[in-house]
Structure formats: structure tokens, C-alpha cells
Short mmCIF file of C-alpha atoms in Angstrom, two decimals:
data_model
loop_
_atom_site.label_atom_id
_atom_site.label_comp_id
_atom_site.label_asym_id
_atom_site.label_seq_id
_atom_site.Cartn_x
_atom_site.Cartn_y
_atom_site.Cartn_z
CA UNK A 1 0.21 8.33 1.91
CA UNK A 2 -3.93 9.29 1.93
CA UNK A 3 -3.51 11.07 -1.27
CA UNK A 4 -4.73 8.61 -3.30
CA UNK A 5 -7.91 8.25 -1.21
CA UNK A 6 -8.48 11.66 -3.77
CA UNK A 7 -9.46 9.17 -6.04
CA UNK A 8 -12.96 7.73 -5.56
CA UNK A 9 -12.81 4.31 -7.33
CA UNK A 10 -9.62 3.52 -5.10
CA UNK A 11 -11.88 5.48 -2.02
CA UNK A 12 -14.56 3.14 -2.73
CA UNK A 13 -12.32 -0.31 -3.23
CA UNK A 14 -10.20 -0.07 0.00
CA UNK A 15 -13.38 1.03 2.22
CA UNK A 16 -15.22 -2.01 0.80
CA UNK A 17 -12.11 -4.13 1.55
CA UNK A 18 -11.84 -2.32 4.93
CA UNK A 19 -15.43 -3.17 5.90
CA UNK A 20 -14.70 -6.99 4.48
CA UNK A 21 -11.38 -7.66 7.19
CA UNK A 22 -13.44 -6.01 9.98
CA UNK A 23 -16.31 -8.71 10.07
CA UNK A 24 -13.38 -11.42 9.61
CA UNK A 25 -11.90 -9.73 12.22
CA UNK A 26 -15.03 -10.04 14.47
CA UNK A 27 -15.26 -13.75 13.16
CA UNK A 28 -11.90 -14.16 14.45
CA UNK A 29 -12.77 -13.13 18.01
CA UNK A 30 -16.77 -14.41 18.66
CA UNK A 31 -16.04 -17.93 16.69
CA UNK A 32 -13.68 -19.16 19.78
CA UNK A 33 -15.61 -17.74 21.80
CA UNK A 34 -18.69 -19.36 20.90
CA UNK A 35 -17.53 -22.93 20.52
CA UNK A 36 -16.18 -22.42 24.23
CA UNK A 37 -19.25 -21.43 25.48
CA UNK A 38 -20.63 -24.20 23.80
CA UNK A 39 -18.99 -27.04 24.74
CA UNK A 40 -16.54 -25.69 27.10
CA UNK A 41 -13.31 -27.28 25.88
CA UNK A 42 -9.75 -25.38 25.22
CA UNK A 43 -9.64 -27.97 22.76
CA UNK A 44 -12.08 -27.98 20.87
CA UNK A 45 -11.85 -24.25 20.24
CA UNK A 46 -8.46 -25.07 19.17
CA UNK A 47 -8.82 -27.68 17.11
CA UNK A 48 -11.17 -24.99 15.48
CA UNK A 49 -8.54 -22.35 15.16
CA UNK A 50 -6.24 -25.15 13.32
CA UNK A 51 -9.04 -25.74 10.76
CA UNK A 52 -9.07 -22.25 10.06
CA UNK A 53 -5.72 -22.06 9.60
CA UNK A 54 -5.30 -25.17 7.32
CA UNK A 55 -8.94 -23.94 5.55
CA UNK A 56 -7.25 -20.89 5.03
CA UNK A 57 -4.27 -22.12 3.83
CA UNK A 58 -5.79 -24.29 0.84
CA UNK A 59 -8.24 -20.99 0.05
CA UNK A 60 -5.47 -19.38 -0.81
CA UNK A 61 -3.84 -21.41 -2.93
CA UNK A 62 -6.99 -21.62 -5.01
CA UNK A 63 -7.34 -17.85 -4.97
CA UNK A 64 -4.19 -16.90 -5.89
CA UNK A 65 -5.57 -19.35 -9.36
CA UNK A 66 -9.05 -17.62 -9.77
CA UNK A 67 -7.19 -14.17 -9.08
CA UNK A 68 -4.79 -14.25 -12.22
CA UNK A 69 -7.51 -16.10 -14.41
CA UNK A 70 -10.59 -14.50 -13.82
CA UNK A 71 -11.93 -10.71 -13.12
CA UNK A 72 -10.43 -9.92 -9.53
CA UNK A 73 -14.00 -7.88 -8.79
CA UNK A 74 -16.14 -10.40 -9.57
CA UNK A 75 -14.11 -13.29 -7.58
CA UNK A 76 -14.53 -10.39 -4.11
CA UNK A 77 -18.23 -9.84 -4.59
CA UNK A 78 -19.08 -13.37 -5.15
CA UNK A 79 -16.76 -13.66 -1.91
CA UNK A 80 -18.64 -10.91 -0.24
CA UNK A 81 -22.02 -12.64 -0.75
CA UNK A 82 -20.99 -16.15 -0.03
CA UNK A 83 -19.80 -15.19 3.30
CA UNK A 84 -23.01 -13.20 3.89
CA UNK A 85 -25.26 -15.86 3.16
CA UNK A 86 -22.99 -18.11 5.31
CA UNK A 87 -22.68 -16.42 8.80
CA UNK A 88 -26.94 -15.90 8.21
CA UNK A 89 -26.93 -19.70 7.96
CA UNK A 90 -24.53 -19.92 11.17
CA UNK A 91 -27.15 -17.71 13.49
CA UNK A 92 -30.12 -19.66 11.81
CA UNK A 93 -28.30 -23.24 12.44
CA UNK A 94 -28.87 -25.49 15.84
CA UNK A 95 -26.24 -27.85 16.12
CA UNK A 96 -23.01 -26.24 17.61
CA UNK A 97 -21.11 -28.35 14.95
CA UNK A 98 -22.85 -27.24 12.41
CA UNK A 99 -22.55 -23.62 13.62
CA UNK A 100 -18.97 -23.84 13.57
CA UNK A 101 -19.02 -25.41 10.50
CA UNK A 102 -20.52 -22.67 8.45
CA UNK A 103 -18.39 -19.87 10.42
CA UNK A 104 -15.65 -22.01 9.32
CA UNK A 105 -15.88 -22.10 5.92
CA UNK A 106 -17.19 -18.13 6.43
CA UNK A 107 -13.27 -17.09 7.54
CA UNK A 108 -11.49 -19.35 4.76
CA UNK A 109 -13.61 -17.79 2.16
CA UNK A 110 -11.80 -14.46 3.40
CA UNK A 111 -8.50 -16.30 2.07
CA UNK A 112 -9.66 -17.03 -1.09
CA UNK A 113 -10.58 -13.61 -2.38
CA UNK A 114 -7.44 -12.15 -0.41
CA UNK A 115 -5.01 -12.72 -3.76
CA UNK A 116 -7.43 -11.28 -5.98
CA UNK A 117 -7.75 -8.19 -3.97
CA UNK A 118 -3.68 -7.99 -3.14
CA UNK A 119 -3.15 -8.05 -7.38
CA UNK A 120 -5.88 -5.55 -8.11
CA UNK A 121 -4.19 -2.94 -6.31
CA UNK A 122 -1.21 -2.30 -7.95
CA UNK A 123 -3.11 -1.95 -11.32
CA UNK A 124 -5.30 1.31 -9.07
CA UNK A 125 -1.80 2.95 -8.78
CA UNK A 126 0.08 5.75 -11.19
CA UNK A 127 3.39 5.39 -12.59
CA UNK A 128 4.67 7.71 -9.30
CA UNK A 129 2.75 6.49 -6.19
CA UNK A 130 3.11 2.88 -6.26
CA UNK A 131 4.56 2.54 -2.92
CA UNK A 132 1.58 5.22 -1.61
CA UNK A 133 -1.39 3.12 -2.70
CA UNK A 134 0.48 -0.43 -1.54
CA UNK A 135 1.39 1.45 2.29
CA UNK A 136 -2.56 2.27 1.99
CA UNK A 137 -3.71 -0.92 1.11
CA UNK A 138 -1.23 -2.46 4.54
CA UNK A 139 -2.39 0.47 6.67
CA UNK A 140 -6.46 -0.27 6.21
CA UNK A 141 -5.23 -4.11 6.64
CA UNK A 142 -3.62 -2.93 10.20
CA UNK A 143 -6.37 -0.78 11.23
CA UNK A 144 -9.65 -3.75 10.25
CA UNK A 145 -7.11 -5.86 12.85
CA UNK A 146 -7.48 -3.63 15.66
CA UNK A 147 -11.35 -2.47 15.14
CA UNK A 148 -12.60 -6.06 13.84
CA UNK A 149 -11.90 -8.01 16.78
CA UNK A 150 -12.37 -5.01 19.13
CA UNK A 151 -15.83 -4.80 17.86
CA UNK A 152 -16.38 -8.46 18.00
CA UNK A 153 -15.55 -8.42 21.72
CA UNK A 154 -17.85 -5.72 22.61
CA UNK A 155 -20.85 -7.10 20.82
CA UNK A 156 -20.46 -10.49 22.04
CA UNK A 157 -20.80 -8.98 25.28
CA UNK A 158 -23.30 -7.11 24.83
CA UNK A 159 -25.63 -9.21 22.75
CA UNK A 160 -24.05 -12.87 21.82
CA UNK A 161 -21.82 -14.52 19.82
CA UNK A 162 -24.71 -15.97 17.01
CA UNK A 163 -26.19 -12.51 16.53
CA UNK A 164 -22.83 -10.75 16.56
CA UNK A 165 -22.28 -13.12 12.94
CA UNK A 166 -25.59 -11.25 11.85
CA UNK A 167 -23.59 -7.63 12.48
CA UNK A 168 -20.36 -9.37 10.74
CA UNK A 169 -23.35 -10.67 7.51
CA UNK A 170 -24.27 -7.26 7.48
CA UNK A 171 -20.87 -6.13 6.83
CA UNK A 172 -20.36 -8.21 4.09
CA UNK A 173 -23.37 -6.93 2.65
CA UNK A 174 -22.18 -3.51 2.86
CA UNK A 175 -18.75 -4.44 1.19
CA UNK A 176 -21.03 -5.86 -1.62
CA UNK A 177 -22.91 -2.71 -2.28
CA UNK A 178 -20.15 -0.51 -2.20
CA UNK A 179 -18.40 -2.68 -4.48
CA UNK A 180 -21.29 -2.96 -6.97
CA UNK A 181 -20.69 0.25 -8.08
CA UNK A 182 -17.49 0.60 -9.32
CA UNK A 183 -16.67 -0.94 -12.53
CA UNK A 184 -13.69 -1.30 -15.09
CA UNK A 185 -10.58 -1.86 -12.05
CA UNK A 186 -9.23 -4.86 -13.38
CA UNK A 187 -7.55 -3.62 -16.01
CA UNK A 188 -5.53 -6.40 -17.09
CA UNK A 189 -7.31 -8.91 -17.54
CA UNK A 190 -7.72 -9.28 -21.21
CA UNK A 191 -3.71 -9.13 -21.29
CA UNK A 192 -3.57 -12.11 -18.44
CA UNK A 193 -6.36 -14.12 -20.82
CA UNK A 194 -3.35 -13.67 -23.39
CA UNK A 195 -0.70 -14.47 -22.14
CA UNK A 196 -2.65 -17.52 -20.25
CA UNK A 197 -4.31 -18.69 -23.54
CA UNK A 198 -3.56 -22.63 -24.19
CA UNK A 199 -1.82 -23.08 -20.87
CA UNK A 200 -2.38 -24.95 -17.39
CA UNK A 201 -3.76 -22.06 -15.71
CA UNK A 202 -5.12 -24.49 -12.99
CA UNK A 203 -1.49 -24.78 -11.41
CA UNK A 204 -2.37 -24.85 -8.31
CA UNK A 205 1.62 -24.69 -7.44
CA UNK A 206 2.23 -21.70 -9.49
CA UNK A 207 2.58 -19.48 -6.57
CA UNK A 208 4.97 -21.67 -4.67
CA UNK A 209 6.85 -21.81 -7.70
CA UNK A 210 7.27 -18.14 -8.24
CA UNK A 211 8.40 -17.64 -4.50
CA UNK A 212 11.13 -20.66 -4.91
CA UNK A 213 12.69 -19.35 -8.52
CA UNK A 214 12.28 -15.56 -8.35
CA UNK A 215 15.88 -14.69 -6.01
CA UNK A 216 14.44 -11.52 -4.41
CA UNK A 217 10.96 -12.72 -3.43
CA UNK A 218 12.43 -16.01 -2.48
CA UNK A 219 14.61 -14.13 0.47
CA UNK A 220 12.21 -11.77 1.12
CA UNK A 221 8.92 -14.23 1.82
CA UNK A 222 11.36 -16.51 3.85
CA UNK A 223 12.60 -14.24 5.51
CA UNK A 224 9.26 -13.16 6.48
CA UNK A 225 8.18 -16.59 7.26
CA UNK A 226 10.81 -16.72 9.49
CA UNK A 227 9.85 -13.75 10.75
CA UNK A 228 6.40 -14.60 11.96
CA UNK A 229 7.14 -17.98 13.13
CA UNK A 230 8.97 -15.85 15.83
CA UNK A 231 6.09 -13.43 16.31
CA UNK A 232 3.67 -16.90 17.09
CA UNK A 233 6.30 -17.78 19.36
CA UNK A 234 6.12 -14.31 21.48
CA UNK A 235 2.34 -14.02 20.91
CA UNK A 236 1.99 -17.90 22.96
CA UNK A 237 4.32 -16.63 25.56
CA UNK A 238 3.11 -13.82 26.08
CA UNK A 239 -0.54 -16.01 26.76
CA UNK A 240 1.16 -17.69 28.89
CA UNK A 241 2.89 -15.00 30.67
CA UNK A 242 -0.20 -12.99 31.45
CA UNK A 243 -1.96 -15.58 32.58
CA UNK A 244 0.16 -17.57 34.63
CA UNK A 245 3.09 -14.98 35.71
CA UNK A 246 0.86 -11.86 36.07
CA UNK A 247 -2.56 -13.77 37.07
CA UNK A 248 -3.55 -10.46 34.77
CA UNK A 249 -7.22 -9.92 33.25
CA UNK A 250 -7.74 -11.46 29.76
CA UNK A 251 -8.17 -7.84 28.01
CA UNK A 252 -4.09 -7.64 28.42
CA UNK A 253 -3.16 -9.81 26.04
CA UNK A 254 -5.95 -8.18 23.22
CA UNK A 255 -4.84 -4.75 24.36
CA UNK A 256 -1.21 -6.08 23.52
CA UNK A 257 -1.85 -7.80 20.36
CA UNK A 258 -4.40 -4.69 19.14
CA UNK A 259 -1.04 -2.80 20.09
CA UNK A 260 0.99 -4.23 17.44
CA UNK A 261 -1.93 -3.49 15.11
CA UNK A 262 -1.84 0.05 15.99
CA UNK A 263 2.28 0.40 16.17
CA UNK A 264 1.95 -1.09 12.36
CA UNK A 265 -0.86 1.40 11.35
CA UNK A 266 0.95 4.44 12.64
CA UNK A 267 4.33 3.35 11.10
CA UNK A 268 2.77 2.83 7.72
CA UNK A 269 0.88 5.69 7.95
CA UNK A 270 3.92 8.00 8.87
CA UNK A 271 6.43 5.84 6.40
CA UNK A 272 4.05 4.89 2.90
CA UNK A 273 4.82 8.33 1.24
CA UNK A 274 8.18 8.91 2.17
CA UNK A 275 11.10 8.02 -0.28
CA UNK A 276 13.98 5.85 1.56
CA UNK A 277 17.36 6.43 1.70
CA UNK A 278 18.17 2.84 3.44
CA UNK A 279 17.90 0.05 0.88
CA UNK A 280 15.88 -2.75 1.74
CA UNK A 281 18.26 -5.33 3.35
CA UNK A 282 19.56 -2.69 5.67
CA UNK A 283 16.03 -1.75 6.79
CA UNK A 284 15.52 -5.75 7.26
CA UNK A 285 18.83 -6.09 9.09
CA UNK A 286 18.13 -2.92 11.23
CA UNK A 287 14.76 -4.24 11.87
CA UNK A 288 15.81 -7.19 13.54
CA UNK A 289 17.41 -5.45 17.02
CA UNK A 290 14.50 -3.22 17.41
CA UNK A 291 12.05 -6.86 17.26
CA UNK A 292 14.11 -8.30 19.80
CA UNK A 293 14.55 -5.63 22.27
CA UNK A 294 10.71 -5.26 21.67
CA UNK A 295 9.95 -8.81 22.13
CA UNK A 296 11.44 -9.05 26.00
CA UNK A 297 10.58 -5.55 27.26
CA UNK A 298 7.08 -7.67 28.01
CA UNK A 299 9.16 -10.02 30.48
CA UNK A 300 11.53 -7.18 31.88
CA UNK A 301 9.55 -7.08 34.73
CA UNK A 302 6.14 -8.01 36.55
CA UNK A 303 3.98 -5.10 35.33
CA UNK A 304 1.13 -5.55 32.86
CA UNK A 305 1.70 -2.61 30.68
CA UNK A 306 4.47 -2.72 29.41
CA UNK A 307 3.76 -5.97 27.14
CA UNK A 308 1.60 -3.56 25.38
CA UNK A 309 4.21 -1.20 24.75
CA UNK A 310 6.73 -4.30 23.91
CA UNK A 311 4.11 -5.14 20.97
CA UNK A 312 3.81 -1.16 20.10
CA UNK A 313 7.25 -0.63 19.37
CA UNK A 314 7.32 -4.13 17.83
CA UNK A 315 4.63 -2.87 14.89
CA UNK A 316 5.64 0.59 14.91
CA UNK A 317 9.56 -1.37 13.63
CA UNK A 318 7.85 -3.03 11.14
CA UNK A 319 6.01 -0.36 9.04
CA UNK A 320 8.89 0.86 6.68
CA UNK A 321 9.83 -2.78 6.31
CA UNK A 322 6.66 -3.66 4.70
CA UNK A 323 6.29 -0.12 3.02
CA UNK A 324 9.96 -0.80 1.30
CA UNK A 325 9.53 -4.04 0.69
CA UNK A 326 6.26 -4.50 -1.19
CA UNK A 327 6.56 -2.74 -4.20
CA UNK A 328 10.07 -4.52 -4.85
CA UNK A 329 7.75 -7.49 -4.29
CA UNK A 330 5.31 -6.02 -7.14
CA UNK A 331 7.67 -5.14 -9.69
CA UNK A 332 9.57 -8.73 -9.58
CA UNK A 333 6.00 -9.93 -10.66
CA UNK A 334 4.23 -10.57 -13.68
CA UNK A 335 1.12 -9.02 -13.99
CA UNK A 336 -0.66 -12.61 -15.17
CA UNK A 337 0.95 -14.22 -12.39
CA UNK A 338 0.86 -11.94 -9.28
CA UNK A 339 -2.38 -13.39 -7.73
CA UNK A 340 -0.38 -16.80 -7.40
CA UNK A 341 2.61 -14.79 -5.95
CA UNK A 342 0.66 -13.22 -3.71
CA UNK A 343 -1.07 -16.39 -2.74
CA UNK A 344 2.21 -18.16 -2.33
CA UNK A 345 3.44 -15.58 -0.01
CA UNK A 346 0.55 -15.75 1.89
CA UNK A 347 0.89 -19.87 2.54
CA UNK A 348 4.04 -19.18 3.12
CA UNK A 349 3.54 -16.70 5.88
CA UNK A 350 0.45 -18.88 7.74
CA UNK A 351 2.81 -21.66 7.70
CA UNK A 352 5.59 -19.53 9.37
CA UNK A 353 3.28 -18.86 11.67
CA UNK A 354 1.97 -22.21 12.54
CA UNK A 355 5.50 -22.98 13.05
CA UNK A 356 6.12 -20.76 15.34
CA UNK A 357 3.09 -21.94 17.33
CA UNK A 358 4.51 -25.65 17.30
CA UNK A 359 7.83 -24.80 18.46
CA UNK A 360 6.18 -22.97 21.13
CA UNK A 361 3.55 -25.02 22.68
CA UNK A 362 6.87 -27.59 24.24
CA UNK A 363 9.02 -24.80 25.06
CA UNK A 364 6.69 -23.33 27.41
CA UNK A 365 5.89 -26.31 29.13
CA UNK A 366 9.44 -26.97 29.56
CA UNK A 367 11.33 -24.28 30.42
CA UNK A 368 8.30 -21.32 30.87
CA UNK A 369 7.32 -17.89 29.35
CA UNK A 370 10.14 -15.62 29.90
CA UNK A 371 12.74 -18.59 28.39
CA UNK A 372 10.70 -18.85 25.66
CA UNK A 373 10.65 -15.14 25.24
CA UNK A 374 14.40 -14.37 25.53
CA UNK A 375 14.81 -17.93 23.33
CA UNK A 376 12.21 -15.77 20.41
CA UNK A 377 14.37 -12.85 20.77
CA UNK A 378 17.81 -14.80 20.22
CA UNK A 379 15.53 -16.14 17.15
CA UNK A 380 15.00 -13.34 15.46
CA UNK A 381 18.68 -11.97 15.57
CA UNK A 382 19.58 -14.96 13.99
CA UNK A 383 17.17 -14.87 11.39
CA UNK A 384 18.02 -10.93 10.81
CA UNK A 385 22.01 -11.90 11.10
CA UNK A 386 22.10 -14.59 8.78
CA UNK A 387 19.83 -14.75 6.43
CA UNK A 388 19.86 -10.77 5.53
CA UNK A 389 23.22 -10.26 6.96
CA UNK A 390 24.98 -11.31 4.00
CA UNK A 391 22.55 -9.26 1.23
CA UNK A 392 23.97 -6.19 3.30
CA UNK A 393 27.86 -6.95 3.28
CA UNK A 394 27.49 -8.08 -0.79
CA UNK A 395 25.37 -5.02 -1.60
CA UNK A 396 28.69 -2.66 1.00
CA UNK A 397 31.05 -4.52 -1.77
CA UNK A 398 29.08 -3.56 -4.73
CA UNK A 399 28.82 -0.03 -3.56
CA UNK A 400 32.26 0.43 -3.47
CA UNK A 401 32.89 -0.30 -7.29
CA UNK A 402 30.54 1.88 -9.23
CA UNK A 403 31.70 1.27 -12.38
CA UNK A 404 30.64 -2.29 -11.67
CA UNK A 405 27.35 -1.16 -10.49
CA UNK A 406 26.60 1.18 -12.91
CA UNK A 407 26.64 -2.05 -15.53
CA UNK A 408 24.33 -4.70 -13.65
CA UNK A 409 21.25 -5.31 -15.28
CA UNK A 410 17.99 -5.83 -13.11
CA UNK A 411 18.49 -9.40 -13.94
CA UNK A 412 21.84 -10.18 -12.84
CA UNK A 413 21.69 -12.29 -9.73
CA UNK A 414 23.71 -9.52 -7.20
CA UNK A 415 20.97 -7.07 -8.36
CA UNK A 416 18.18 -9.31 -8.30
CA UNK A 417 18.85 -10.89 -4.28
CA UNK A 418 19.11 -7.58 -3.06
CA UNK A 419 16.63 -5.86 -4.69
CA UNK A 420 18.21 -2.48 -4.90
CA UNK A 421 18.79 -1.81 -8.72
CA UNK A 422 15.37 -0.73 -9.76
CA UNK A 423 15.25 3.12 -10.45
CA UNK A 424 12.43 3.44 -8.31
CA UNK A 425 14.66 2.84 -5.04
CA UNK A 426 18.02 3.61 -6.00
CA UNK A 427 20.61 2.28 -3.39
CA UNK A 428 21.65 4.37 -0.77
#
């Protein structure tokens, strides 16, 4: 899967990228923690994690726009700078609410150059390593999740939260330079001008559209959706189960969530060059066991560790989903549109997981973490059973008549749902 680090314009883009989702990893960690110092209200730190959230949500929509229309390098550096200049503001401001403020708009920024970086990597691969450079692009994402906010931590201990944005500025800065010097990546961009020419490009719905209409990536981003609403869920009662159940330290719950992070980066790392036998709805519907046994071995019993090894496993299970899945995701795309798709799938996904917060929050005030935990894991069986559970029976039934499956086009609806008649990933 590092091979095509070999090449130093894709060396350079994902390091600069890397750099990037570290300091908005460290925003993630020392912006709560500042406005709690500050004012000392649960509440008002989350009312500031929901304005992220929402922020981010509406950034991304409007990047997944300025991704397809404009050059992709230009929209990150701007991004780079703007989020540089910003966090410098934050340390320099008084007022906590303006502080927040600028940090704010600092992490939502991150969301609106996300789409143009998720489109310009596909155009960095060859005609044979597609799924190599995509499994790269999700392993640096995994890793910047587990060093970002561990390095936000430390420094905000060491030093404090305000001059910890100044190391997270710097960052950005970095990212900038790097990316300065590498020109010519977006290569399609005269063909997206095109094909764009005399039409709404402002369609600000585009995205959602392309998720709702296109069969395959309308399964697949659900599904994921789904998916993550029952991650949220586990994530709050797990909170709650450290806290109140164990009376544990805070550093268990970040050692279990950085624990995910690293299962994911190992599984990607071990899965991104390998070529799949499984097609993709059986490694969904295989999936789905492994995140529920995962999800309660946190609860099996009153010791601390082994939530971190629940959450492991738990990332570890979903590395060849994501490596199998995403260049289906790519190819079902067209090149002028894929910033919007990715942007769509990205909404998608943060409100999945909002819902999975919302659903939460009652549960464990009514029935408690370990309910709420064995509830989750019931979840995602169902989710796995039903909604991929049929893809898997259709695609057994196709299978078994190969003259029939020897004559579906990629656009006939059988082949397009299940995503397994490209000859990339031939079906198993």
C-alpha cells in the first residue's frame, strides 16, 4: 500500500494533508477544553461541539461546489492559510466568545477543503493502484486522528490551550509550504470547466443528489450513515460507562477512542494493496458481527482495558470495508461531479453521527450504559442484516446463472446495487 509514497508529488500532497488533520485534530481536543476552563459549563462546551458539527456540515456542502468548479490546490492552500491566520487571531483575541468564535470557524474551514482534497486523489493514481493510493489517503486520515488530538492533549498540558492554537497555526503553515511546491495535480479541471460550461454549477444539492440517484453509492453511504450513528451511540456509552460504572481516569476513554484510530490504521495498512476475493456486500455483511461483538466486549466486565481493545478490534474490522468499498465509490463517479459526491457522503455521515448522539443522550439516562451498549450492538446487526443482507442473497442468485451474469452491463440495476461487475473487483 506505501508504494505510491515512491512518487514525490503524491509524497508531498498526503504529508501536507497529513500535517493539515493533525492541527484539526489538536483543535478538536484543546477547543473543549478551553471553553471549559473558561467558563466552566458542560454546556457550553457542548453547545460548541454542535456548532462545529452543524459549521461543518454546511462547509461541506459548499466544498464539495468549489471542489468540482475550481482548481482543488488552490481551494486547500487558500484553506491552509485561512485557518492559519485564524487560530493566530484566536491566541491574540480576549473575549472567550470571541476566542471560540474564531477556533470555530478555524475547524469548519477543515470541512470545506475536505471534498476538494477527497477528488484530487483519485486523479494522483495509475490505471493499476487505484485502491493503493485511496487505502493511503484513509490510512494518513486514521493515523492524523490518533497523533492530532494526542498532541493536543499533551501541549495543553504542558503549555495552554491559546498557545497550543499557535503550534496547530504553525501546522497549517507548514501544510502551505509544502503544498506551494507542487504544481499541475489537478488534472481535470479544464475537462470539469467543459462539461460544467453554461450550467448551475452553484447546486448546492448536487451532492445529495448524486448519493439519492446513483443505486450503489446510495446503499453504500446509508449504510454507512447507519453505521456511525451506531458508533456515536457506543462512543456516549462508553463516556458514560467509564465515568460512572468504572469511576476510571479520563485518559480511558481517549486511549479507547485513539484505539479505534489505530485498529483502522493497521487494517488499512495491512488490507489497501491486497486484491479481495470477498465482494463488497459480503465484507459489509461479515463486518457487522465482528462490530457488535466488538462493541460489548467494553461492558463484559468491570475492567478498564478491555474497552480499548473492544474499540481495537472494532477499527481493525473496518479497514477492508473502507479499502473495498471506496474505489467502487470512485468509479460510480463522474470526474466533474465527485467533489459534490464526496461532499454529500460526508453530510451524510456527520448526520449519521449526530443521530446516533441523539438517540443516545435518553437512552442512557433511562435505562444506563451497558443497555445502551448491548441496545448499539442489536443496532448494528440489524443494519448489517437488512439493509446488506439482501445485496448478498441477490448477488448468491446471480452467481449461480453465469450465463446471466456474463451479459449484465455495469448499468443494469442487479450490477449496479451490488457493485460487483466492474473488472477491477470481479465477484468472488
Amino acid at each position: 500500500m506505501l508504494v505510491p509514497l515512491r512518487r514525490r508529488s503524491l509524497r508531498h500532497l498526503v504529508g501536507a494533508q497529513f500535517l493539515a488533520e493533525s492541527a484539526d485534530g489538536i483543535l478538536t481536543v484543546v477547543l473543549p477544553l478551553y471553553v471549559l476552563a473558561a467558563t466552566d459549563s458542560p454546556l457550553a462546551m457542548s453547545l460548541t461541539a454542535t456548532a462545529q458539527m452543524l459549521g461543518g456540515a454546511v462547509a461541506g456542502v459548499i466544498g464539495g461546489v468549489f471542489a468540482d468548479r475550481f482548481d482543488r490546490q488552490h481551494v486547500l492552500r487558500i484553506s491552509y492559510l485561512a485557518r492559519a491566520i485564524l487560530l493566530v487571531a484566536a491566541w491574540a483575541a480576549g473575549p472567550v466568545a470571541l476566542v471560540v468564535l474564531l477556533g470555530v470557524a478555524a475547524r469548519v474551514l477543515g470541512q470545506l477543503d475536505n471534498p476538494s482534497f477527497d477528488a484530487l486523489i483519485p486523479l494522483q493514481a495509475r490505471e493499476d493502484d487505484l485502491q493503493q493510493v485511496l487505502a493511503l489517503r484513509r490510512f494518513i486520515q486514521s493515523v492524523s486522528i490518533i497523533v492530532g488530538p494526542a498532541i493536543g492533549a499533551l501541549l495543553a498540558w504542558l503549555i495552554d490551550e491559546k498557545r497550543t492554537m499557535v503550534v496547530a497555526a504553525c501546522l497549517f503553515v507548514t501544510s502551505l509550504v509544502i503544498h506551494l511546491r507542487l504544481r499541475g495535480l489537478d488534472t481535470d479541471l479544464a475537462d470539469r470547466r467543459r462539461a460544467q460550461h453554461g450550467s448551475d454549477w452553484v447546486d448546492l444539492v448536487r451532492g445529495m443528489t448524486i448519493v439519492v440517484t446513483t443505486p450503489f453509492v446510495r446503499r453504500l453511504v446509508l449504510y454507512w450513515s447507519l453505521s456511525l450513528a451506531t458508533v456515536s451511540m457506543a462512543m456516549a456509552a462508553a463516556a458514560v460507562w467509564f465515568e460512572d460504572t468504572l469511576e476510571a481516569p479520563d485518559y480511558w476513554y481517549g486511549l479507547s477512542v485513539s484505539a479505534y484510530g489505530i485498529g483502522a490504521a493497521l487494517a488499512t495498512l495491512a488490507f489497501g494493496g491486497r486484491r479481495f476475493r470477498w465482494s463488497l456486500p459480503a465484507i459489509l455483511l461479515a463486518a457487522a458481527p465482528c462490530y457488535a461483538i466488538t462493541a460489548v466486549v467494553g461492558v463484559a466486565a468491570h475492567v478498564e482495558w478491555l474497552m480499548p481493545i473492544g474499540w481495537l478490534l472494532w477499527g481493525i474490522a473496518f479497514g477492508p470495508e473502507i479499502v473495498r468499498a471506496e474505489p467502487e465509490f470512485v468509479e460510480r463517479i463522474e470526474p466533474e461531479s465527485r467533489g459534490r459526491a464526496y461532499a454529500g457522503m460526508g453530510v451524510s455521515m456527520m448526520l449519521g453521527l449526530a443521530a446516533g448522539y441523539a438517540v443516545a443522550g435518553p437512552m442512557l439516562d433511562a435505562f444506563g450504559a451497558r443497555t445502551t451498549t448491548l441496545v448499539t450492538a442489536v443496532a448494528i446487526l440489524a443494519v448489517g442484516g437488512i439493509w446488506i443482507g439482501p445485496l448478498v442473497r441477490r448477488e448468491a442468485e446471480r452467481t449461480s446463472q453465469p450465463a446471466t451474469t456474463a451479459t449484465l452491463a455495469p448499468e443494469h440495476p442487479v450490477a449496479a446495487v451490488i457493485g460487483t461487475s466492474r473488472e477491477p473487483h470481479p465477484p468472488c
